[in-house]
PDB file of C-alpha atoms and ligand atoms in Angstrom:
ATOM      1  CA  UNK A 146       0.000   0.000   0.000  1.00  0.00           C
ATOM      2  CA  UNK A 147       1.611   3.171  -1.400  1.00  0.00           C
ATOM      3  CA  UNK A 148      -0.486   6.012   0.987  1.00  0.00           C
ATOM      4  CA  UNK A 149       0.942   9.088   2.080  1.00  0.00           C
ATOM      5  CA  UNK A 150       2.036   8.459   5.605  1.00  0.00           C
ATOM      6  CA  UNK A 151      -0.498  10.918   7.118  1.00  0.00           C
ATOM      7  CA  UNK A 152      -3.742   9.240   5.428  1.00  0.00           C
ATOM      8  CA  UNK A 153      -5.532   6.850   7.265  1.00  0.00           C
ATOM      9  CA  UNK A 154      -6.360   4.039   5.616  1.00  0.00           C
ATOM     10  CA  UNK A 155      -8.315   3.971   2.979  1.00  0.00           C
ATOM     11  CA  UNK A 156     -11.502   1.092   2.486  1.00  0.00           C
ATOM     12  CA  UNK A 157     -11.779   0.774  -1.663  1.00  0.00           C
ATOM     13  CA  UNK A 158     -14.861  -1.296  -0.411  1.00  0.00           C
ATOM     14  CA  UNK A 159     -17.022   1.088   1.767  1.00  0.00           C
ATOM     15  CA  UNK A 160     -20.033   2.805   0.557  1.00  0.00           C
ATOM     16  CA  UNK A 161     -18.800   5.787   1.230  1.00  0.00           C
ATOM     17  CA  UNK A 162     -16.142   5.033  -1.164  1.00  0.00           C
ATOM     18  CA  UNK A 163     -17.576   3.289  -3.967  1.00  0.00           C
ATOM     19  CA  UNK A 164     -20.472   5.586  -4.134  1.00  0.00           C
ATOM     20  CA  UNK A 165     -17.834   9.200  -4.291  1.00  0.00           C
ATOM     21  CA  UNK A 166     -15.941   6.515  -6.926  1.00  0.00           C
ATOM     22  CA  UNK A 167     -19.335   5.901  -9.021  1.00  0.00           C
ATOM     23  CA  UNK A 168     -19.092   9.370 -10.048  1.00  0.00           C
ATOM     24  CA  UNK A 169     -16.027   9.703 -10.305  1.00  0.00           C
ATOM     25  CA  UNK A 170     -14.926   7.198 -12.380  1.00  0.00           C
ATOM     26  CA  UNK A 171     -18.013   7.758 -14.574  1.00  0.00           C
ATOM     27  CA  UNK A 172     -16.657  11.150 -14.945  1.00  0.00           C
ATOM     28  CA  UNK A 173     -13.713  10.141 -16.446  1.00  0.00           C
ATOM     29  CA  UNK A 174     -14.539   7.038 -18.579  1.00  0.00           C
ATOM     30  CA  UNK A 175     -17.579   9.657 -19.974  1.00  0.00           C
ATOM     31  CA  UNK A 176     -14.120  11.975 -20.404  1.00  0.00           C
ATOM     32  CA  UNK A 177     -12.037   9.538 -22.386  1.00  0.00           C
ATOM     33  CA  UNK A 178     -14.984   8.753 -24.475  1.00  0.00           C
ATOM     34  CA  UNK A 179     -15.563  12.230 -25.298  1.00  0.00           C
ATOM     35  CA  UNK A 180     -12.120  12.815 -25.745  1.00  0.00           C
ATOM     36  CA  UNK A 181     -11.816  10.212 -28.932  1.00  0.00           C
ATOM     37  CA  UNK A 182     -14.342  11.088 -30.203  1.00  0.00           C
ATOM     38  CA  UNK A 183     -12.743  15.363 -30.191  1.00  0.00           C
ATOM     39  CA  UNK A 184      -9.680  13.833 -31.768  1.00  0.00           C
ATOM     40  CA  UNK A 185     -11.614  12.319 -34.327  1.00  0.00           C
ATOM     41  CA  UNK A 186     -13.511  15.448 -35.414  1.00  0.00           C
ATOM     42  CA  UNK A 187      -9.751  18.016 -35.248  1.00  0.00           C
ATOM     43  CA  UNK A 188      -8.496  14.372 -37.348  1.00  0.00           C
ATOM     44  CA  UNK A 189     -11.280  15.901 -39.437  1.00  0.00           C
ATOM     45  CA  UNK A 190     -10.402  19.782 -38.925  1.00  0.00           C
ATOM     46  CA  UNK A 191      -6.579  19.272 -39.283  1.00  0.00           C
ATOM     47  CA  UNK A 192      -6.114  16.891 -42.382  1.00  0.00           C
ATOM     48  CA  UNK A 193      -2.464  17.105 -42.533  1.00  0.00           C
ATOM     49  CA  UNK A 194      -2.107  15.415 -38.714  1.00  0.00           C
ATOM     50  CA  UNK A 195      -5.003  13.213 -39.515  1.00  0.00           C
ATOM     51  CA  UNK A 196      -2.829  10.408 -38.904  1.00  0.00           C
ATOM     52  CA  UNK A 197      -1.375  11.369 -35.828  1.00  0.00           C
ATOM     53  CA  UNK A 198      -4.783  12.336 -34.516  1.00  0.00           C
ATOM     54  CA  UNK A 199      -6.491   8.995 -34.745  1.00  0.00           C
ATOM     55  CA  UNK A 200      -3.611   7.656 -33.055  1.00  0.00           C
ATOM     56  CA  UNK A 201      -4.122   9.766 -30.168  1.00  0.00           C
ATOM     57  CA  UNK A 202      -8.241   9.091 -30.758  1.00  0.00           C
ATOM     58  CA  UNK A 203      -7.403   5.790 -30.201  1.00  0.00           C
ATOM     59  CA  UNK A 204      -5.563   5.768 -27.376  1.00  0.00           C
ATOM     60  CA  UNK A 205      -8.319   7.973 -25.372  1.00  0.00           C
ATOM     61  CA  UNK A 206     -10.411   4.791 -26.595  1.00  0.00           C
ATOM     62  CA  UNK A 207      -7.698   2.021 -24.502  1.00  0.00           C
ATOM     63  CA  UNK A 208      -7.863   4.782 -21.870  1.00  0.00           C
ATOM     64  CA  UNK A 209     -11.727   4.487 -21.488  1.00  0.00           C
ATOM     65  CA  UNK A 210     -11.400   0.634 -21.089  1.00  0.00           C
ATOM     66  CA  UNK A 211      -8.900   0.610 -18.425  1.00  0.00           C
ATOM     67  CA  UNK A 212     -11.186   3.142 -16.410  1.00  0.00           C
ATOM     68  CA  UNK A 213     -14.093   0.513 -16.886  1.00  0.00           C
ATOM     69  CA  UNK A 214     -11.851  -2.389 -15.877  1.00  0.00           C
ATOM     70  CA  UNK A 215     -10.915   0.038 -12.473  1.00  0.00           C
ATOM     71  CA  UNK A 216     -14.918   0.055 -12.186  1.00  0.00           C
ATOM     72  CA  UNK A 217     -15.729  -3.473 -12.133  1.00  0.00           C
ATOM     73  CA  UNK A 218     -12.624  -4.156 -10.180  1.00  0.00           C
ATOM     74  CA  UNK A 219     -14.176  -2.290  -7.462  1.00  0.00           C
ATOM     75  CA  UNK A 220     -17.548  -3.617  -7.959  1.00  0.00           C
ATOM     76  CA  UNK A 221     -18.917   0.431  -8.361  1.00  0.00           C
ATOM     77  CA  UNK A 222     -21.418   0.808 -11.759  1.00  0.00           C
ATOM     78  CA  UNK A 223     -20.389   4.282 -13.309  1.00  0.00           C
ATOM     79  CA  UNK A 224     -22.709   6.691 -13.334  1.00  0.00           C
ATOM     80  CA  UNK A 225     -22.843   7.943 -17.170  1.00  0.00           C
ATOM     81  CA  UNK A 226     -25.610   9.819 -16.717  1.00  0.00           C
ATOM     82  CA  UNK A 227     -23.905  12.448 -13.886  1.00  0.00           C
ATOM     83  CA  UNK A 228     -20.836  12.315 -15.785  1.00  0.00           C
ATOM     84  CA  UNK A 229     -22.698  13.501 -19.228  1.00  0.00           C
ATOM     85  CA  UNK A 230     -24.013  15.915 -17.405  1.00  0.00           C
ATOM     86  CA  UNK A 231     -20.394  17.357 -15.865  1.00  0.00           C
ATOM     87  CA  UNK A 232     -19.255  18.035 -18.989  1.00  0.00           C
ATOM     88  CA  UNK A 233     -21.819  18.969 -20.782  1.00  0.00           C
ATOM     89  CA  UNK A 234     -20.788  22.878 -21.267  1.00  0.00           C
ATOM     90  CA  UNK A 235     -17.181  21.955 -22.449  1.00  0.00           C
ATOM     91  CA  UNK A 236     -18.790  19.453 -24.678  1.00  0.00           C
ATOM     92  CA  UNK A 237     -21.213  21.904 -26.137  1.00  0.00           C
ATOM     93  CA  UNK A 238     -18.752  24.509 -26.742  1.00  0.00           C
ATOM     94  CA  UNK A 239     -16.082  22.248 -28.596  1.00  0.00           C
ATOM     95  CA  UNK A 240     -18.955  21.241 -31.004  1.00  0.00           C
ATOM     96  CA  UNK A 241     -19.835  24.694 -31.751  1.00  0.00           C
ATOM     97  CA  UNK A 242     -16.564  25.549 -32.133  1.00  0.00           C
ATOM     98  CA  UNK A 243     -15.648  22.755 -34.455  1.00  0.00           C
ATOM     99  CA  UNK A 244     -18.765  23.424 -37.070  1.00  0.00           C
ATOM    100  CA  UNK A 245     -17.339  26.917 -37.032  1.00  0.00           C
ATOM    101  CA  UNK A 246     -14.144  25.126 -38.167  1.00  0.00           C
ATOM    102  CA  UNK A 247     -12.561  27.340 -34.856  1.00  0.00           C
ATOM    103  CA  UNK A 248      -9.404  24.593 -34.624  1.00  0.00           C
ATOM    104  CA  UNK A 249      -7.607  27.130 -32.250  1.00  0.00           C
ATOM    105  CA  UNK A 250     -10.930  26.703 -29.921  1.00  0.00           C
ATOM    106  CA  UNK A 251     -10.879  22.875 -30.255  1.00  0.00           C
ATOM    107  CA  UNK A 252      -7.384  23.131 -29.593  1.00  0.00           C
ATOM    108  CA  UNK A 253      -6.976  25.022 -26.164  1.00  0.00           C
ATOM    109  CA  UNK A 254     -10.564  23.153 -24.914  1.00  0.00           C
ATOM    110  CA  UNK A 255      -9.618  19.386 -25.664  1.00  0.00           C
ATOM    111  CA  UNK A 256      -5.758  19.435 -25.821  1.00  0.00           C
ATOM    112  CA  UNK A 257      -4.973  22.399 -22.893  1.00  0.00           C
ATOM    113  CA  UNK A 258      -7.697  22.648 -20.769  1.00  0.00           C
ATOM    114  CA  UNK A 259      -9.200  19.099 -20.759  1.00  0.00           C
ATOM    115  CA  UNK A 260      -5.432  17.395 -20.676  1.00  0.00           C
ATOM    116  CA  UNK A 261      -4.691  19.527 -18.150  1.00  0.00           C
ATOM    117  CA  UNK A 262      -7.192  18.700 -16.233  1.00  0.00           C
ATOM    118  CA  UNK A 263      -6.907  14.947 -16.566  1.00  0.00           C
ATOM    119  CA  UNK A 264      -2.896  15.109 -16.251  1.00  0.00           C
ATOM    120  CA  UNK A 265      -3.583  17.186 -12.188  1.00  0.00           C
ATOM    121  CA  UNK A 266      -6.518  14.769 -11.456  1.00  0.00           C
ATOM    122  CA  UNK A 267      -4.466  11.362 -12.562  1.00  0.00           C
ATOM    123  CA  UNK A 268      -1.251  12.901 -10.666  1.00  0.00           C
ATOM    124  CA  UNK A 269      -3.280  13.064  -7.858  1.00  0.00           C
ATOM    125  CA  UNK A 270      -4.883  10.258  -7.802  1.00  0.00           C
ATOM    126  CA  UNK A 271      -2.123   7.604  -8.704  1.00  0.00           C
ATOM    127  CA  UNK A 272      -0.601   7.937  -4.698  1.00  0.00           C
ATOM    128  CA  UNK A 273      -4.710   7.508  -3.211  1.00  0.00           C
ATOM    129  CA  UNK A 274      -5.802   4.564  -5.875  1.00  0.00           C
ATOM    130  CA  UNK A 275      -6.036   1.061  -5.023  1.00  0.00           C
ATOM    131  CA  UNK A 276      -3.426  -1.324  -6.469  1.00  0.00           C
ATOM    132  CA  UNK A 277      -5.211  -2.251  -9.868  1.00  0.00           C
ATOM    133  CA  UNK A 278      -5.956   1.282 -10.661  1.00  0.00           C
ATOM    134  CA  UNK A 279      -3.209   2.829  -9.608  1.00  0.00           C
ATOM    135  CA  UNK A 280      -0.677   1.077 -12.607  1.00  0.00           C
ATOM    136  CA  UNK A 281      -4.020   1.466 -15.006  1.00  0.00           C
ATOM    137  CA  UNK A 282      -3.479   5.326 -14.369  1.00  0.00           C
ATOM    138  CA  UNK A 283       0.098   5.381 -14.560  1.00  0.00           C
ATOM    139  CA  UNK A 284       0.113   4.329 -17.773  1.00  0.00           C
ATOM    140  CA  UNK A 285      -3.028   6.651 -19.018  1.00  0.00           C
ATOM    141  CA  UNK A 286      -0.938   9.832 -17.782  1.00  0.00           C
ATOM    142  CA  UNK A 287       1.916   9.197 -19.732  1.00  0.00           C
ATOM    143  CA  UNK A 288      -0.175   9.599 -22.336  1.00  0.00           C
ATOM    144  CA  UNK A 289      -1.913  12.566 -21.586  1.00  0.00           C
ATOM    145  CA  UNK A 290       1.181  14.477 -21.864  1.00  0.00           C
ATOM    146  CA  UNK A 291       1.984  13.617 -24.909  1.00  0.00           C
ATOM    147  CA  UNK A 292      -1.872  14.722 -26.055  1.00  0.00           C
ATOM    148  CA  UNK A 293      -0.922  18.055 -24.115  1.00  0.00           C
ATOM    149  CA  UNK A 294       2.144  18.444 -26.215  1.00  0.00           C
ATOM    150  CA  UNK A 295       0.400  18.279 -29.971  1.00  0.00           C
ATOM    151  CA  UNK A 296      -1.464  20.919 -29.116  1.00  0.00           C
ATOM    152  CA  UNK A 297       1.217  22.985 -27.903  1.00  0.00           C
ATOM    153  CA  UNK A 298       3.112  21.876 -30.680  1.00  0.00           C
ATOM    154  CA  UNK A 299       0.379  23.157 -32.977  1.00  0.00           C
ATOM    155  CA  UNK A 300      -0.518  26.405 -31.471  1.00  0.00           C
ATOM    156  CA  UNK A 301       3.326  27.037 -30.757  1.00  0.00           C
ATOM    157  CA  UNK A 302       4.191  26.912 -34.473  1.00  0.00           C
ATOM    158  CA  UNK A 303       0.490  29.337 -35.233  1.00  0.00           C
ATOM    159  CA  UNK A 304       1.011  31.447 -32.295  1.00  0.00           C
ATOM    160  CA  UNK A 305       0.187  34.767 -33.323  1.00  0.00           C
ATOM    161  CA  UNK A 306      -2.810  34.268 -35.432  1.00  0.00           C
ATOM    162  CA  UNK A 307      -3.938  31.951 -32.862  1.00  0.00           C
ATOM    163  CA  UNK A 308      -3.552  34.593 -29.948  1.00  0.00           C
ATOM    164  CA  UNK A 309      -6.909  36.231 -30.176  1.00  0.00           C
ATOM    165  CA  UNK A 310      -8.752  33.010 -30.509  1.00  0.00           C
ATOM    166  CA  UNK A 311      -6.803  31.836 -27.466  1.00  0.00           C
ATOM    167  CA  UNK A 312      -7.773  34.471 -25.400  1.00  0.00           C
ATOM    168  CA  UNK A 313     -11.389  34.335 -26.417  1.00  0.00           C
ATOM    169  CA  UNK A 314     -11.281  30.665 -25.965  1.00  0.00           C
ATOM    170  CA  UNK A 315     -10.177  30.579 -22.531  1.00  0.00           C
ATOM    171  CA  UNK A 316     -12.517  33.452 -21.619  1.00  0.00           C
ATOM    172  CA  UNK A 317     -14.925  31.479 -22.118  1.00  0.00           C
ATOM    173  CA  UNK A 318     -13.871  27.813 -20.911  1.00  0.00           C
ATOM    174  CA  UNK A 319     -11.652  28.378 -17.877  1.00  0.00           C
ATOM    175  CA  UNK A 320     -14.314  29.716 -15.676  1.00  0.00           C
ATOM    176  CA  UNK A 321     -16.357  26.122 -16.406  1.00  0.00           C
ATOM    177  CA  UNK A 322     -13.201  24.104 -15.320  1.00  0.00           C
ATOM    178  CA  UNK A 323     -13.117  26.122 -11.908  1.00  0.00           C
ATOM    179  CA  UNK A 324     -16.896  25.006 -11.651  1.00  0.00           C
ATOM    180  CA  UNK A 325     -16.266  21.578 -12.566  1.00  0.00           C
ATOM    181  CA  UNK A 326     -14.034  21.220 -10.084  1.00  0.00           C
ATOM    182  CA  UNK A 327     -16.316  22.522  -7.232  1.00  0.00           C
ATOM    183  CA  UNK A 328     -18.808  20.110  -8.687  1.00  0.00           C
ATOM    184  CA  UNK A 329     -16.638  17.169  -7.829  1.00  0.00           C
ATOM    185  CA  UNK A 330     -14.341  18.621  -4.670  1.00  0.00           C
ATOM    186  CA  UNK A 331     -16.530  16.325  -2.095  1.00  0.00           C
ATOM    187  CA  UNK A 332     -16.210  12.998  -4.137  1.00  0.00           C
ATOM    188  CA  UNK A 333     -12.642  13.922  -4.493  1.00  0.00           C
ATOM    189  CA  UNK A 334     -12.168  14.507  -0.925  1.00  0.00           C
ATOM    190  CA  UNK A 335     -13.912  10.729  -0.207  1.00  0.00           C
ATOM    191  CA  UNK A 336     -11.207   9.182  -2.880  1.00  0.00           C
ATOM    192  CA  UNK A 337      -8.525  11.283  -0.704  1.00  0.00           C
ATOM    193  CA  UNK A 338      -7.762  14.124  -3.267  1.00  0.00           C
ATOM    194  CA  UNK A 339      -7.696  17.042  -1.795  1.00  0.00           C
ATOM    195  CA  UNK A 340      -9.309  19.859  -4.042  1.00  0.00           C
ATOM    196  CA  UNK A 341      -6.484  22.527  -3.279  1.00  0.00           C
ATOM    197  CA  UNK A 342      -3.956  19.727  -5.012  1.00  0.00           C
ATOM    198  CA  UNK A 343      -6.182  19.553  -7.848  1.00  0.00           C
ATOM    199  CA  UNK A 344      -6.242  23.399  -8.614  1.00  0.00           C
ATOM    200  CA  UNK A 345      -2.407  23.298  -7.872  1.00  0.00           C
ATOM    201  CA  UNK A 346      -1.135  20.924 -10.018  1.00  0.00           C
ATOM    202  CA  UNK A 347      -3.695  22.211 -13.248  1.00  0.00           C
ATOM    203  CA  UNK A 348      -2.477  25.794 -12.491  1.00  0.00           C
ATOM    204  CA  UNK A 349       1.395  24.473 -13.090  1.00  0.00           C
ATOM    205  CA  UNK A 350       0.354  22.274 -15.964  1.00  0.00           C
ATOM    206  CA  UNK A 351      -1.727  24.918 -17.691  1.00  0.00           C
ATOM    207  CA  UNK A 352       0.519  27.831 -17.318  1.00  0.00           C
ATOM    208  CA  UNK A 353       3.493  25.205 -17.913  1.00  0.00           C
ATOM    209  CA  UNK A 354       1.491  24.836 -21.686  1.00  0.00           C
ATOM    210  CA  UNK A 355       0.558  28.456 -22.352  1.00  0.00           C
ATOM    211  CA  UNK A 356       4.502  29.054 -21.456  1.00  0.00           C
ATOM    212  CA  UNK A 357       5.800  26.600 -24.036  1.00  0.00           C
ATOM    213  CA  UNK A 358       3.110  28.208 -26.316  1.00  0.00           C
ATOM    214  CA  UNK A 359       4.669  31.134 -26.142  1.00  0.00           C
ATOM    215  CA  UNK A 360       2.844  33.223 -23.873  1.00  0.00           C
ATOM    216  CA  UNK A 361       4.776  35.548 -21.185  1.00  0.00           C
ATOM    217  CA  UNK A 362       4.238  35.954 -17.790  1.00  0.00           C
ATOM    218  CA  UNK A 363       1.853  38.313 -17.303  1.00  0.00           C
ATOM    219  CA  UNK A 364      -0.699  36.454 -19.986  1.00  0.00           C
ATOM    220  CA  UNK A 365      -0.253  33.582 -18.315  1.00  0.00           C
ATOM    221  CA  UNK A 366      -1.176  35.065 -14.818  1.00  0.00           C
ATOM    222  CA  UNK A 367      -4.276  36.693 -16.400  1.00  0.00           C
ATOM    223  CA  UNK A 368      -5.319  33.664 -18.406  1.00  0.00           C
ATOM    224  CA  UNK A 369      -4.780  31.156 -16.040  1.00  0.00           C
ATOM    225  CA  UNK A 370      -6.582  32.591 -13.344  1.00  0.00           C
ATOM    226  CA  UNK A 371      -9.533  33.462 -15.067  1.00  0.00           C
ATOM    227  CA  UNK A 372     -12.483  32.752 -13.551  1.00  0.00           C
ATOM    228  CA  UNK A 373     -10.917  31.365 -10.911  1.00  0.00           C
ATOM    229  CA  UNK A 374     -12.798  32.028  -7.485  1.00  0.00           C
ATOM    230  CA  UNK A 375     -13.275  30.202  -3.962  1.00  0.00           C
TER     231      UNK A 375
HETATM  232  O1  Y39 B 680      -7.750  13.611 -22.550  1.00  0.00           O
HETATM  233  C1  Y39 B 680      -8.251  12.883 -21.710  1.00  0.00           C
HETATM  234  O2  Y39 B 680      -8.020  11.693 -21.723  1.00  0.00           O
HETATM  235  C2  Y39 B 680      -9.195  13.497 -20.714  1.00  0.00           C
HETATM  236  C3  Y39 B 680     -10.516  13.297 -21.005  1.00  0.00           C
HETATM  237  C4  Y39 B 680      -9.937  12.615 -19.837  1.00  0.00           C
HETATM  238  C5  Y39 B 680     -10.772  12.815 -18.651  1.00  0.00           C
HETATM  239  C6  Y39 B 680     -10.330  13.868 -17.711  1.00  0.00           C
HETATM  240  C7  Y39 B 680     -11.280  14.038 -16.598  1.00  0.00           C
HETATM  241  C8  Y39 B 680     -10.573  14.237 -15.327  1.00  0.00           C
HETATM  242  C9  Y39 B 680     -11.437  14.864 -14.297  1.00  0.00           C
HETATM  243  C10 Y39 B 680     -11.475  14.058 -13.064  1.00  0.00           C
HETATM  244  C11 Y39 B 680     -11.809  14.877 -11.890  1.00  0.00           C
HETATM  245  C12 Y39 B 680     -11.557  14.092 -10.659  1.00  0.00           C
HETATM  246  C13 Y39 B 680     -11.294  14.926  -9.474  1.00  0.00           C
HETATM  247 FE1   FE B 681      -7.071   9.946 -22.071  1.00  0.00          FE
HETATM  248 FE1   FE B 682      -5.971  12.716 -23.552  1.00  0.00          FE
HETATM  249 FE1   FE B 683      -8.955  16.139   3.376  1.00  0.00          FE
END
């Protein structure tokens, strides 16, 4: 048992755990799904790294199927239904965005924010998980960077057209991350992931991306903060 040595134990097997873990793990199997099927559609948007997107499309696919496996290993049915509804407004606004052909939009939402979001929450919860899903996640977030990386690869190399759009972009999406994360902060806290971790590590990994994008400083204070209350 890996457990930091101030936790108390943790019982993978009491309600109080499997039902925070129904959620959660709904949350992101509903995330991975959702996330193949965005690289699928910029696979679509960006024909000259079609290739390379349906590799990564696929992988979110493996990464779905490990979550499920985590699931049944812990006897917990995911709730789909809560998790649909979690990301619902990040869903919605990548769809719009990609029938307005905004790639720069798709971009920051799926690639930044959403990889971000999954790299803080499985680097927080690979020290808390239970043996199986702790090397199922270990593997997953290796992955996740390199998702994070094509798109900073991509809006790196189209940064100053892309600036505007950025800025827009995460005007408009940061603020439903923050939200997303009060939404889950008490299941989190039952799994043994403390909230202020969460924002911590997606704070570094997010202004760690705009950084290599080719923001400075200041932007990066301004933009990564935005919305950000509580
Ligand atoms: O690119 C990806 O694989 C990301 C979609 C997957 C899901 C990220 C969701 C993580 C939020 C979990 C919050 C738990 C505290
Ligand atoms: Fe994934
Ligand atoms: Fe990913
Ligand atoms: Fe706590």
């Amino acid at each position: 048992m890996q457990q930091l040595a101030d936790q108390p134990e943790i019982d993978f097997h009491s309600e109080t755990y499997k039902d925070a873990y129904s959620r959660i793990n709904a949350i992101v199997i509903e995330g991975e799904q959702e996330a193949h099927e965005n690289y699928l559609k910029l696979a679509e948007l960006l024909s000259e790294h079609k290739d390379e997107l349906i590799r990564l499309a696929k992988m979110e696919s493996r990464h779905k199927k490990g979550f499920e496996a985590c699931g049944r290993n812990l006897q917990v049915t995911p709730d789909i239904e809560f998790a649909k509804q979690f990301f619902a407004q990040l869903h919605h606004n990548f769809q719009v965005a990609a029938q307005e052909g905004k790639i720069v939009t798709c971009l920051l939402i799926q690639s930044l924010i959403i990889e971000c979001f999954a790299i803080a929450a499985y680097n927080i919860y690979i020290p808390v998980a239970d043996d199986f899903a702790r090397k199922i996640t270990e593997g997953v977030v290796k992955d996740e960077y390199s998702h994070l990386n094509f798109g900073e690869v991509w809006l790196k190399e189209h940064f100053e057209e892309s600036k505007a759009e950025l800025e827009e972009a995460n005007r408009q999406n940061l603020p439903i991350v923050w939200q997303m994360l009060n939404q889950v902060a008490d299941d989190a806290e039952v799994l043994a992931m403390e909230k202020e971790a969460l924002v911590e590590d997606f704070m570094i990994q997010y202004g760690e991306a705009l950084s290599n994008i080719g923001f400075n400083t200041r932007d990066i204070m301004r933009l990564s903060a935005y919305g950000l209350r509580a």
